[in-house]
mmCIF file of C-alpha atoms in Angstrom:
data_model
loop_
_atom_site.group_PDB
_atom_site.id
_atom_site.type_symbol
_atom_site.label_atom_id
_atom_site.label_comp_id
_atom_site.label_asym_id
_atom_site.label_seq_id
_atom_site.Cartn_x
_atom_site.Cartn_y
_atom_site.Cartn_z
ATOM 1 C CA MET A 1 -8.986 -1.715 36.808
ATOM 2 C CA THR A 2 -10.082 -3.662 39.880
ATOM 3 C CA THR A 3 -13.661 -4.629 39.136
ATOM 4 C CA ALA A 4 -15.215 -6.782 36.458
ATOM 5 C CA PRO A 5 -16.569 -4.875 33.461
ATOM 6 C CA ALA A 6 -20.296 -4.272 33.520
ATOM 7 C CA GLN A 7 -22.261 -6.660 31.330
ATOM 8 C CA ARG A 8 -24.234 -4.952 28.587
ATOM 9 C CA SER A 9 -27.284 -6.377 26.889
ATOM 10 C CA THR A 10 -28.084 -4.978 23.457
ATOM 11 C CA SER A 11 -31.172 -5.869 21.467
ATOM 12 C CA LEU A 12 -30.615 -5.723 17.715
ATOM 13 C CA GLY A 13 -33.039 -7.296 15.308
ATOM 14 C CA SER A 14 -34.463 -10.506 16.776
ATOM 15 C CA SER A 15 -31.481 -11.441 18.942
ATOM 16 C CA THR A 16 -30.251 -10.239 22.288
ATOM 17 C CA TRP A 17 -26.626 -11.039 22.958
ATOM 18 C CA THR A 18 -25.074 -10.382 26.348
ATOM 19 C CA ASP A 19 -21.337 -10.824 26.881
ATOM 20 C CA ALA A 20 -22.012 -14.044 28.772
ATOM 21 C CA ARG A 21 -24.060 -15.510 25.905
ATOM 22 C CA LEU A 22 -21.455 -14.517 23.330
ATOM 23 C CA ILE A 23 -18.600 -16.030 25.317
ATOM 24 C CA LEU A 24 -20.523 -19.294 25.570
ATOM 25 C CA ALA A 25 -21.523 -19.239 21.888
ATOM 26 C CA LEU A 26 -17.926 -18.669 20.771
ATOM 27 C CA GLU A 27 -16.365 -21.336 23.021
ATOM 28 C CA GLU A 28 -16.033 -23.878 20.197
ATOM 29 C CA VAL A 29 -14.459 -21.279 17.914
ATOM 30 C CA VAL A 30 -11.950 -20.399 20.635
ATOM 31 C CA GLU A 31 -11.064 -24.071 21.071
ATOM 32 C CA LYS A 32 -10.587 -24.504 17.321
ATOM 33 C CA GLU A 33 -8.425 -21.385 17.058
ATOM 34 C CA LEU A 34 -6.437 -22.357 20.152
ATOM 35 C CA ASN A 35 -5.634 -25.764 18.654
ATOM 36 C CA ARG A 36 -4.656 -24.134 15.350
ATOM 37 C CA HIS A 37 -2.429 -21.669 17.193
ATOM 38 C CA LEU A 38 -0.682 -24.382 19.204
ATOM 39 C CA ALA A 39 -0.074 -26.379 16.025
ATOM 40 C CA VAL A 40 1.629 -23.528 14.150
ATOM 41 C CA ALA A 41 3.357 -21.588 16.944
ATOM 42 C CA LYS A 42 7.075 -22.352 17.029
ATOM 43 C CA GLU A 43 9.044 -22.427 20.257
ATOM 44 C CA TRP A 44 11.897 -19.929 20.489
ATOM 45 C CA MET A 45 14.284 -18.965 23.252
ATOM 46 C CA PRO A 46 14.689 -15.284 24.183
ATOM 47 C CA HIS A 47 18.195 -15.799 25.562
ATOM 48 C CA GLU A 48 19.462 -16.893 22.141
ATOM 49 C CA PHE A 49 18.928 -13.382 20.761
ATOM 50 C CA VAL A 50 20.766 -11.525 23.515
ATOM 51 C CA PRO A 51 24.520 -10.917 23.003
ATOM 52 C CA TRP A 52 25.487 -11.679 26.567
ATOM 53 C CA SER A 53 29.198 -11.420 25.746
ATOM 54 C CA GLN A 54 28.711 -7.680 25.205
ATOM 55 C CA GLY A 55 27.297 -7.217 28.695
ATOM 56 C CA ARG A 56 29.261 -5.730 31.565
ATOM 57 C CA ASP A 57 28.582 -4.245 34.978
ATOM 58 C CA PHE A 58 26.953 -0.842 35.252
ATOM 59 C CA ASP A 59 27.955 1.718 37.832
ATOM 60 C CA GLY A 60 26.299 1.421 41.222
ATOM 61 C CA VAL A 61 26.589 -1.477 43.657
ATOM 62 C CA LEU A 62 29.007 -3.390 41.404
ATOM 63 C CA GLY A 63 31.102 -0.331 40.583
ATOM 64 C CA GLY A 64 31.003 -0.919 36.844
ATOM 65 C CA GLU A 65 30.941 1.450 33.912
ATOM 66 C CA ALA A 66 28.321 4.197 33.748
ATOM 67 C CA TRP A 67 26.015 4.200 30.729
ATOM 68 C CA SER A 68 26.653 6.659 27.915
ATOM 69 C CA LEU A 69 24.969 7.162 24.573
ATOM 70 C CA GLU A 70 27.852 6.138 22.330
ATOM 71 C CA GLN A 71 28.085 2.630 23.833
ATOM 72 C CA SER A 72 25.415 1.198 21.503
ATOM 73 C CA GLN A 73 25.030 0.975 17.733
ATOM 74 C CA VAL A 74 21.218 1.156 17.972
ATOM 75 C CA THR A 75 19.909 4.223 16.146
ATOM 76 C CA ALA A 76 18.121 7.079 17.911
ATOM 77 C CA LEU A 77 14.855 6.087 16.219
ATOM 78 C CA GLY A 78 15.361 2.467 17.165
ATOM 79 C CA ARG A 79 16.055 3.429 20.769
ATOM 80 C CA VAL A 80 12.863 5.477 21.112
ATOM 81 C CA SER A 81 10.730 2.804 19.483
ATOM 82 C CA LEU A 82 12.288 -0.042 21.482
ATOM 83 C CA VAL A 83 11.566 1.747 24.745
ATOM 84 C CA VAL A 84 7.938 2.414 23.768
ATOM 85 C CA ASN A 85 7.505 -1.207 22.685
ATOM 86 C CA LEU A 86 9.079 -2.517 25.882
ATOM 87 C CA LEU A 87 7.103 -0.294 28.240
ATOM 88 C CA THR A 88 3.948 -1.342 26.431
ATOM 89 C CA GLU A 89 4.851 -4.992 26.994
ATOM 90 C CA ASP A 90 5.650 -4.250 30.644
ATOM 91 C CA ASN A 91 1.990 -3.589 31.432
ATOM 92 C CA LEU A 92 1.229 -7.276 30.798
ATOM 93 C CA PRO A 93 -0.144 -7.852 34.337
ATOM 94 C CA SER A 94 -2.865 -5.276 33.684
ATOM 95 C CA TYR A 95 -3.636 -6.718 30.251
ATOM 96 C CA HIS A 96 -3.871 -10.226 31.702
ATOM 97 C CA HIS A 97 -6.204 -9.027 34.423
ATOM 98 C CA GLU A 98 -8.489 -7.406 31.881
ATOM 99 C CA ILE A 99 -8.819 -10.319 29.486
ATOM 100 C CA ALA A 100 -8.999 -12.916 32.265
ATOM 101 C CA THR A 101 -11.812 -10.907 33.876
ATOM 102 C CA MET A 102 -13.575 -10.505 30.545
ATOM 103 C CA PHE A 103 -13.105 -13.994 29.044
ATOM 104 C CA GLY A 104 -12.742 -16.116 32.172
ATOM 105 C CA ARG A 105 -10.100 -18.581 33.357
ATOM 106 C CA GLU A 106 -11.872 -21.829 32.522
ATOM 107 C CA GLY A 107 -12.156 -23.966 29.403
ATOM 108 C CA ALA A 108 -10.699 -22.971 26.045
ATOM 109 C CA TRP A 109 -11.020 -19.256 26.847
ATOM 110 C CA GLY A 110 -8.932 -19.642 29.994
ATOM 111 C CA THR A 111 -6.321 -21.792 28.268
ATOM 112 C CA TRP A 112 -5.951 -19.148 25.570
ATOM 113 C CA VAL A 113 -5.693 -16.286 28.080
ATOM 114 C CA HIS A 114 -2.825 -17.992 29.900
ATOM 115 C CA ARG A 115 -1.057 -19.081 26.711
ATOM 116 C CA TRP A 116 -1.283 -15.563 25.265
ATOM 117 C CA THR A 117 0.078 -14.107 28.496
ATOM 118 C CA ALA A 118 3.002 -16.536 28.520
ATOM 119 C CA GLU A 119 3.945 -15.695 24.935
ATOM 120 C CA GLU A 120 3.654 -11.955 25.521
ATOM 121 C CA GLY A 121 5.762 -12.271 28.668
ATOM 122 C CA ARG A 122 8.812 -13.445 26.778
ATOM 123 C CA HIS A 123 8.671 -10.358 24.548
ATOM 124 C CA GLY A 124 9.349 -8.023 27.451
ATOM 125 C CA ILE A 125 12.019 -10.345 28.837
ATOM 126 C CA ALA A 126 13.850 -10.541 25.528
ATOM 127 C CA ILE A 127 13.729 -6.824 24.701
ATOM 128 C CA ARG A 128 14.876 -5.730 28.164
ATOM 129 C CA ASP A 129 17.739 -8.237 28.230
ATOM 130 C CA PHE A 130 18.831 -7.097 24.778
ATOM 131 C CA LEU A 131 18.706 -3.403 25.679
ATOM 132 C CA LEU A 132 20.711 -3.867 28.877
ATOM 133 C CA ALA A 133 23.291 -6.280 27.448
ATOM 134 C CA THR A 134 23.962 -3.962 24.498
ATOM 135 C CA ARG A 135 23.685 -0.762 26.577
ATOM 136 C CA ALA A 136 21.199 0.604 24.076
ATOM 137 C CA VAL A 137 19.361 2.709 26.665
ATOM 138 C CA ASP A 138 20.011 4.425 29.983
ATOM 139 C CA PRO A 139 19.061 1.706 32.517
ATOM 140 C CA VAL A 140 18.121 4.221 35.208
ATOM 141 C CA GLU A 141 15.765 6.156 32.936
ATOM 142 C CA LEU A 142 14.302 2.885 31.643
ATOM 143 C CA GLU A 143 13.548 1.616 35.139
ATOM 144 C CA ARG A 144 12.034 4.903 36.234
ATOM 145 C CA ALA A 145 9.824 4.930 33.140
ATOM 146 C CA ARG A 146 8.757 1.346 33.852
ATOM 147 C CA MET A 147 7.841 2.184 37.424
ATOM 148 C CA SER A 148 5.902 5.267 36.367
ATOM 149 C CA HIS A 149 4.019 3.501 33.582
ATOM 150 C CA MET A 150 3.128 0.391 35.560
ATOM 151 C CA SER A 151 2.113 2.426 38.591
ATOM 152 C CA GLU A 152 -0.603 3.984 36.470
ATOM 153 C CA GLY A 153 -1.894 0.569 35.384
ATOM 154 C CA PHE A 154 -4.022 0.126 32.297
ATOM 155 C CA GLU A 155 -7.745 0.270 31.678
ATOM 156 C CA SER A 156 -8.969 -0.542 28.214
ATOM 157 C CA ASP A 157 -11.250 1.827 26.349
ATOM 158 C CA ASN A 158 -13.258 -1.280 25.442
ATOM 159 C CA ALA A 159 -13.702 -3.020 28.791
ATOM 160 C CA HIS A 160 -17.437 -2.381 28.687
ATOM 161 C CA SER A 161 -18.052 -4.924 25.938
ATOM 162 C CA MET A 162 -16.735 -8.343 24.993
ATOM 163 C CA LEU A 163 -17.192 -7.661 21.269
ATOM 164 C CA HIS A 164 -15.429 -4.315 21.507
ATOM 165 C CA SER A 165 -12.551 -6.034 23.305
ATOM 166 C CA VAL A 166 -12.226 -8.724 20.620
ATOM 167 C CA ALA A 167 -12.440 -6.144 17.839
ATOM 168 C CA TYR A 168 -9.766 -4.014 19.491
ATOM 169 C CA VAL A 169 -7.190 -6.770 19.896
ATOM 170 C CA ALA A 170 -7.769 -7.954 16.313
ATOM 171 C CA PHE A 171 -6.417 -4.601 15.132
ATOM 172 C CA GLN A 172 -4.032 -3.918 18.009
ATOM 173 C CA GLU A 173 -2.112 -7.182 17.667
ATOM 174 C CA LEU A 174 -1.445 -6.407 14.007
ATOM 175 C CA ALA A 175 -0.428 -2.859 14.902
ATOM 176 C CA THR A 176 1.988 -4.241 17.488
ATOM 177 C CA ARG A 177 3.411 -6.725 14.984
ATOM 178 C CA ILE A 178 4.142 -3.955 12.510
ATOM 179 C CA SER A 179 5.591 -1.692 15.179
ATOM 180 C CA HIS A 180 8.019 -4.405 16.301
ATOM 181 C CA ARG A 181 8.943 -5.370 12.742
ATOM 182 C CA ASN A 182 9.621 -1.814 11.623
ATOM 183 C CA THR A 183 11.532 -1.066 14.803
ATOM 184 C CA GLY A 184 13.900 -3.904 13.958
ATOM 185 C CA LYS A 185 14.232 -2.590 10.427
ATOM 186 C CA TYR A 186 15.313 0.860 11.610
ATOM 187 C CA ALA A 187 17.270 -0.167 14.717
ATOM 188 C CA GLY A 188 20.624 -0.411 12.956
ATOM 189 C CA ASP A 189 21.468 -3.717 14.656
ATOM 190 C CA PRO A 190 21.049 -7.026 12.755
ATOM 191 C CA LEU A 191 20.537 -9.075 15.929
ATOM 192 C CA CYS A 192 17.886 -6.661 17.158
ATOM 193 C CA ASP A 193 16.159 -7.064 13.806
ATOM 194 C CA GLN A 194 16.184 -10.854 14.203
ATOM 195 C CA LEU A 195 14.812 -10.649 17.732
ATOM 196 C CA LEU A 196 11.981 -8.327 16.787
ATOM 197 C CA ALA A 197 11.118 -10.508 13.791
ATOM 198 C CA LYS A 198 10.546 -13.379 16.235
ATOM 199 C CA ILE A 199 8.370 -11.185 18.432
ATOM 200 C CA ALA A 200 6.471 -9.868 15.411
ATOM 201 C CA ASN A 201 5.704 -13.425 14.336
ATOM 202 C CA ASP A 202 4.130 -14.145 17.727
ATOM 203 C CA GLU A 203 2.046 -10.985 17.439
ATOM 204 C CA ASN A 204 0.873 -11.992 13.982
ATOM 205 C CA LEU A 205 -0.365 -15.333 15.273
ATOM 206 C CA HIS A 206 -2.210 -13.527 18.052
ATOM 207 C CA MET A 207 -3.813 -11.260 15.464
ATOM 208 C CA VAL A 208 -4.984 -14.257 13.431
ATOM 209 C CA PHE A 209 -6.596 -15.781 16.520
ATOM 210 C CA TYR A 210 -8.566 -12.653 17.360
ATOM 211 C CA ARG A 211 -9.371 -11.835 13.727
ATOM 212 C CA ASN A 212 -10.876 -15.283 13.209
ATOM 213 C CA LEU A 213 -12.801 -14.943 16.456
ATOM 214 C CA LEU A 214 -14.149 -11.593 15.291
ATOM 215 C CA LYS A 215 -15.198 -13.190 11.993
ATOM 216 C CA ALA A 216 -17.231 -15.766 13.894
ATOM 217 C CA ALA A 217 -18.798 -13.015 15.987
ATOM 218 C CA LEU A 218 -19.884 -11.228 12.800
ATOM 219 C CA GLU A 219 -21.729 -14.374 11.773
ATOM 220 C CA ILE A 220 -23.430 -14.799 15.149
ATOM 221 C CA ALA A 221 -24.235 -11.189 16.019
ATOM 222 C CA PRO A 222 -23.566 -9.130 12.877
ATOM 223 C CA ASP A 223 -25.129 -5.853 14.001
ATOM 224 C CA GLN A 224 -23.427 -5.803 17.377
ATOM 225 C CA ALA A 225 -20.106 -6.888 15.894
ATOM 226 C CA MET A 226 -20.318 -4.214 13.201
ATOM 227 C CA ARG A 227 -21.004 -1.585 15.821
ATOM 228 C CA ALA A 228 -18.026 -2.807 17.853
ATOM 229 C CA ILE A 229 -15.727 -2.678 14.815
ATOM 230 C CA ALA A 230 -16.840 0.830 13.877
ATOM 231 C CA ASP A 231 -16.404 2.101 17.446
ATOM 232 C CA VAL A 232 -12.966 0.528 17.835
ATOM 233 C CA VAL A 233 -11.635 1.743 14.488
ATOM 234 C CA THR A 234 -12.846 5.316 14.940
ATOM 235 C CA ASP A 235 -11.520 5.606 18.514
ATOM 236 C CA PHE A 236 -8.416 3.404 18.219
ATOM 237 C CA ARG A 237 -5.321 4.171 20.235
ATOM 238 C CA MET A 238 -2.347 1.994 21.124
ATOM 239 C CA PRO A 239 -2.175 0.471 24.629
ATOM 240 C CA GLY A 240 1.058 2.358 25.381
ATOM 241 C CA HIS A 241 -0.619 5.760 25.193
ATOM 242 C CA GLY A 242 -0.060 6.261 28.930
ATOM 243 C CA ILE A 243 3.738 5.946 28.713
ATOM 244 C CA PRO A 244 5.534 9.070 30.014
ATOM 245 C CA GLY A 245 6.434 11.230 27.015
ATOM 246 C CA PHE A 246 4.363 9.074 24.665
ATOM 247 C CA GLU A 247 3.215 11.950 22.434
ATOM 248 C CA ARG A 248 6.766 13.085 21.676
ATOM 249 C CA ALA A 249 7.949 9.515 21.144
ATOM 250 C CA ALA A 250 4.973 8.760 18.895
ATOM 251 C CA ALA A 251 5.800 11.791 16.747
ATOM 252 C CA GLN A 252 9.393 10.590 16.303
ATOM 253 C CA ILE A 253 8.173 7.084 15.508
ATOM 254 C CA ALA A 254 5.703 8.436 12.961
ATOM 255 C CA ILE A 255 8.162 10.699 11.163
ATOM 256 C CA GLY A 256 10.779 7.957 11.152
ATOM 257 C CA GLY A 257 8.416 5.539 9.425
ATOM 258 C CA VAL A 258 8.016 2.977 12.189
ATOM 259 C CA TYR A 259 4.303 3.611 12.736
ATOM 260 C CA ASN A 260 2.141 6.445 11.444
ATOM 261 C CA LEU A 261 -1.263 7.227 9.962
ATOM 262 C CA ARG A 262 -0.430 5.801 6.540
ATOM 263 C CA ILE A 263 0.815 2.549 8.047
ATOM 264 C CA HIS A 264 -2.177 2.395 10.378
ATOM 265 C CA HIS A 265 -4.638 2.856 7.508
ATOM 266 C CA ASP A 266 -2.949 0.718 4.853
ATOM 267 C CA ASP A 267 -1.253 -2.035 6.864
ATOM 268 C CA VAL A 268 -3.453 -2.451 9.942
ATOM 269 C CA LEU A 269 -7.048 -1.393 9.375
ATOM 270 C CA GLN A 270 -7.469 -2.286 5.721
ATOM 271 C CA PRO A 271 -6.045 -5.845 5.825
ATOM 272 C CA VAL A 272 -8.271 -6.875 8.732
ATOM 273 C CA LEU A 273 -11.359 -5.189 7.300
ATOM 274 C CA ARG A 274 -10.771 -6.718 3.863
ATOM 275 C CA HIS A 275 -10.291 -10.193 5.325
ATOM 276 C CA LEU A 276 -13.548 -9.876 7.238
ATOM 277 C CA ARG A 277 -15.262 -8.325 4.185
ATOM 278 C CA VAL A 278 -16.744 -5.807 6.580
ATOM 279 C CA MET A 279 -17.874 -3.333 3.938
ATOM 280 C CA GLU A 280 -19.529 -6.104 1.896
ATOM 281 C CA ILE A 281 -21.669 -7.670 4.606
ATOM 282 C CA ASP A 282 -25.341 -7.451 3.782
ATOM 283 C CA GLY A 283 -28.459 -8.380 5.691
ATOM 284 C CA LEU A 284 -27.609 -5.968 8.497
ATOM 285 C CA GLY A 285 -30.228 -4.260 10.611
ATOM 286 C CA ALA A 286 -30.519 -0.511 11.061
ATOM 287 C CA GLU A 287 -27.787 -0.305 13.703
ATOM 288 C CA GLY A 288 -25.391 -2.448 11.705
ATOM 289 C CA LEU A 289 -25.938 -0.427 8.542
ATOM 290 C CA MET A 290 -25.374 2.806 10.447
ATOM 291 C CA ALA A 291 -22.121 1.462 11.871
ATOM 292 C CA GLN A 292 -21.007 0.262 8.430
ATOM 293 C CA ASP A 293 -21.669 3.708 6.942
ATOM 294 C CA GLU A 294 -19.827 5.440 9.787
ATOM 295 C CA LEU A 295 -16.863 3.159 9.230
ATOM 296 C CA GLY A 296 -16.720 3.935 5.515
ATOM 297 C CA VAL A 297 -16.839 7.691 6.097
ATOM 298 C CA PHE A 298 -14.157 7.461 8.762
ATOM 299 C CA LEU A 299 -11.804 5.427 6.569
ATOM 300 C CA ASP A 300 -12.106 7.946 3.751
ATOM 301 C CA GLY A 301 -11.249 10.747 6.169
ATOM 302 C CA LEU A 302 -8.338 8.818 7.651
ATOM 303 C CA ASP A 303 -6.920 8.177 4.206
ATOM 304 C CA GLU A 304 -6.964 11.914 3.544
ATOM 305 C CA GLN A 305 -5.314 12.613 6.912
ATOM 306 C CA ALA A 306 -2.639 10.068 6.045
ATOM 307 C CA ARG A 307 -2.024 11.771 2.694
ATOM 308 C CA LYS A 308 -1.535 15.144 4.403
ATOM 309 C CA PHE A 309 0.786 13.542 6.957
ATOM 310 C CA GLU A 310 2.896 12.077 4.169
ATOM 311 C CA GLU A 311 3.264 15.528 2.624
ATOM 312 C CA ARG A 312 4.409 17.035 5.934
ATOM 313 C CA GLN A 313 6.695 14.076 6.584
ATOM 314 C CA ALA A 314 8.366 14.393 3.179
ATOM 315 C CA ALA A 315 8.887 18.146 3.627
ATOM 316 C CA LEU A 316 10.390 17.680 7.083
ATOM 317 C CA LEU A 317 12.744 14.911 5.978
ATOM 318 C CA ALA A 318 13.823 17.020 2.999
ATOM 319 C CA ARG A 319 14.693 19.937 5.291
ATOM 320 C CA ARG A 320 16.680 17.634 7.552
ATOM 321 C CA ALA A 321 18.585 16.208 4.587
ATOM 322 C CA ALA A 322 19.369 19.719 3.343
ATOM 323 C CA ARG A 323 20.726 20.734 6.741
ATOM 324 C CA ARG A 324 22.959 17.664 6.880
ATOM 325 C CA ALA A 325 24.266 18.381 3.374
ATOM 326 C CA SER A 326 25.063 22.055 4.083
#
């Protein structure tokens, strides 16, 4: 994305809120949330979670040892999920460009944009250092995937609207937290689990910032915010969807229990929606009520999809267990 998103003006009820007006109206909320974030965020050092003593030269210029699969204790599921998580983090320059263009680089908004970028940057640093030091992945394939993914860049589905962008990151940051946390759980490496717990904690704090900002937006522009929430929830997809081989990796991640429809419904969408009391908001105009109804219908359908997925997942895992036992 190389141009600023188009500003949209929507008239709902008696108020007309453009992106520019909303950004100005929410400035004090951003400052308050920024100060809260800085007060609770704890400094941590990525290098402390990388077992450098395990590292050694790879083949190539230094004539070291070629990579092979058995050199790492990380599980196959952990490997796939770690690569997806890392490549997602690698597109940080595109993410920064989008939010800096949308929110601006001045005042509390700008301070938050740069702070968020700095915190996200250490996630990619830490995961890549860990993967290479422990030889958990093929370094050549990893670098080629990084080049391919970053060469495509990233353009948000929600760049047309400030409220849609805020709504998206409120859910996406929680989704990313859970993905990192569950990856550590299934990685088969205690140090990897500790590292991803640190990263997940950062992501949770980011979620709280955006969730609280979205709550304030619901108070200021309830109809527009409700529409944004409904649109984002019904069309949600993770920012790493452009990663080469993402569909296959996502299927493995889903079946393995790192991230799937049930987790998305129960542990991402519902907690944020309950906190915001989205389905209980009254006093909405026609557009807000329509969006609220659409959201309720969608959630019911997603819950049913998640139930069917769980049935297929259980059957597949049972067949795999039977094959291993035979």
